[in-house]
Amino acid sequence: MGCVFCRIVAGELPAARVLETEHALAFRDLHPQAPTHLLVIPKEHVDAVADLGDDQAELAGRLLLACRDAARAVGLDSYRVVTNTGADAGQSVFHLHLHVLGGRPLGWPPG
Ligand code: DGP
């Protein structure tokens, strides 16, 4: 299995997990861009938002709720949820993931 996030889901690679549900996993980003930087991923492999099917609406919703719960679990009450889709948008790992960033003031618009 080549996908690094699939390997984290499978327990083959370590990660600082903060939340696990039946469908989603949240863990700390290896290269944090804020004092708290979590990644929330579906356990099922999907490359990116652009690859979500119409039949995956429930999964997409569950991911957003997992962001909410992961943020609560680490005590964040103000945070940003963002997902990069495609290389030009900054996606480097092609397993859908939502970044949850907080713990400092965040500028807008993002770069
Ligand atoms: P993106 O550039 O949007 O595809 O974000 C990928 C993020 O994944 C990036 O912030 C670094 C993080 N990352 C890459 N490999 C690993 C890993 O093996 N473990 C963890 N915890 N994070 C990783």
Coordinates of C-alpha atoms and ligand atoms in Angstrom, one line a residue:
M1 CA 0.0 0.0 0.0
G2 CA 1.7 3.2 -1.2
C3 CA -0.5 5.8 0.4
V4 CA 1.0 7.3 3.6
F5 CA -2.4 8.1 5.1
C6 CA -3.7 4.7 4.4
R7 CA -0.7 3.3 6.2
I8 CA -1.5 5.5 9.2
V9 CA -5.1 4.3 9.2
A10 CA -3.8 0.7 9.1
G11 CA -1.4 1.4 12.0
E12 CA 1.6 0.7 9.9
L13 CA 3.0 4.2 10.4
P14 CA 2.8 6.1 13.7
A15 CA 0.8 9.2 14.2
A16 CA -0.3 11.4 17.1
R17 CA -4.0 10.4 17.0
V18 CA -6.5 12.7 18.6
L19 CA -9.8 11.2 17.5
E20 CA -11.0 8.0 15.8
T21 CA -14.4 7.2 14.6
E22 CA -15.8 4.3 12.5
H23 CA -15.2 6.4 9.3
A24 CA -12.6 9.0 10.1
L25 CA -9.3 9.6 11.8
A26 CA -7.7 12.8 13.2
F27 CA -4.1 13.2 14.0
R28 CA -1.5 15.9 14.4
D29 CA 0.3 17.2 11.2
L30 CA 4.0 16.2 11.0
H31 CA 4.8 19.8 9.9
P32 CA 2.5 22.0 11.9
Q33 CA 1.7 25.5 10.4
A34 CA 0.0 26.7 13.6
P35 CA 0.3 25.8 17.3
T36 CA -2.4 23.2 16.8
H37 CA -2.6 21.6 13.3
L38 CA -4.7 18.5 12.9
L39 CA -5.4 16.4 9.8
V40 CA -8.8 14.8 9.5
I41 CA -9.1 12.0 7.0
P42 CA -11.6 9.4 5.8
K43 CA -10.4 5.8 6.6
E44 CA -11.6 4.9 3.1
H45 CA -9.2 6.2 0.4
V46 CA -10.4 9.1 -1.7
D47 CA -7.8 11.2 -3.5
A48 CA -9.3 14.6 -2.9
V49 CA -12.5 16.6 -2.8
A50 CA -12.7 16.5 -6.6
D51 CA -12.9 12.7 -6.4
L52 CA -15.8 12.5 -4.0
G53 CA -18.8 10.8 -5.5
D54 CA -22.4 12.0 -5.2
D55 CA -22.9 8.8 -3.2
Q56 CA -20.3 9.9 -0.6
A57 CA -22.3 12.9 0.8
E58 CA -22.6 11.2 4.1
L59 CA -18.8 10.6 4.3
A60 CA -18.2 14.2 3.4
G61 CA -20.5 15.3 6.2
R62 CA -19.0 12.9 8.7
L63 CA -15.6 14.4 8.0
L64 CA -16.8 17.9 8.9
L65 CA -18.3 16.6 12.1
A66 CA -15.0 14.8 12.9
C67 CA -13.2 18.2 12.4
R68 CA -15.6 19.7 15.0
D69 CA -15.0 16.8 17.4
A70 CA -11.3 16.8 16.9
A71 CA -11.1 20.5 17.6
R72 CA -13.2 20.1 20.7
A73 CA -10.9 17.2 21.8
V74 CA -7.8 19.4 21.8
G75 CA -9.6 22.4 23.3
L76 CA -9.8 24.6 20.1
D77 CA -12.8 26.9 19.9
S78 CA -11.5 29.1 17.1
Y79 CA -10.0 27.4 14.1
R80 CA -9.8 27.1 10.3
V81 CA -10.8 24.0 8.3
V82 CA -9.2 23.9 4.9
T83 CA -8.5 21.3 2.3
N84 CA -6.1 21.6 -0.6
T85 CA -7.3 19.9 -3.8
G86 CA -4.7 19.4 -6.5
A87 CA -1.0 20.2 -6.7
D88 CA -1.5 23.9 -7.6
A89 CA -3.6 24.4 -4.5
G90 CA -0.8 22.8 -2.4
Q91 CA -2.0 19.3 -2.1
S92 CA 1.0 17.0 -1.5
V93 CA -0.6 13.9 0.0
F94 CA -3.3 12.5 -2.3
H95 CA -5.6 11.0 0.3
L96 CA -8.3 13.5 1.2
H97 CA -7.6 15.4 4.3
L98 CA -9.0 18.4 6.1
H99 CA -6.5 20.7 7.9
V100 CA -7.8 22.0 11.2
L101 CA -5.6 25.0 12.2
G102 CA -5.7 27.1 15.4
G103 CA -3.9 28.5 18.3
R104 CA -2.9 31.7 16.7
P105 CA -4.5 34.5 14.7
L106 CA -4.9 33.3 11.1
G107 CA -4.7 35.8 8.2
W108 CA -7.1 36.0 5.3
P109 CA -7.0 35.5 2.4
P110 CA -4.6 32.5 2.6
G111 CA -1.5 32.6 0.3
Ligands
DGP1 P1 -1.3 18.9 1.8 O1 -0.1 19.7 1.5 O2 -2.6 19.8 1.9 O3 -1.5 17.7 1.0 O4 -1.1 18.5 3.3 C1 -0.4 17.3 3.7 C2 0.0 17.4 5.1 O5 0.4 16.1 5.6 C3 1.2 18.3 5.3 O6 0.9 19.4 6.1 C4 2.2 17.4 6.0 C5 1.4 16.2 6.5 N1 2.1 15.0 6.4 C6 2.7 14.4 5.4 N2 3.2 13.2 5.7 C7 2.8 13.0 7.0 C8 2.9 11.9 7.9 O7 3.5 10.8 7.6 N3 2.4 12.0 9.2 C9 1.7 13.2 9.5 N4 1.3 13.2 10.8 N5 1.6 14.2 8.7 C10 2.1 14.1 7.5

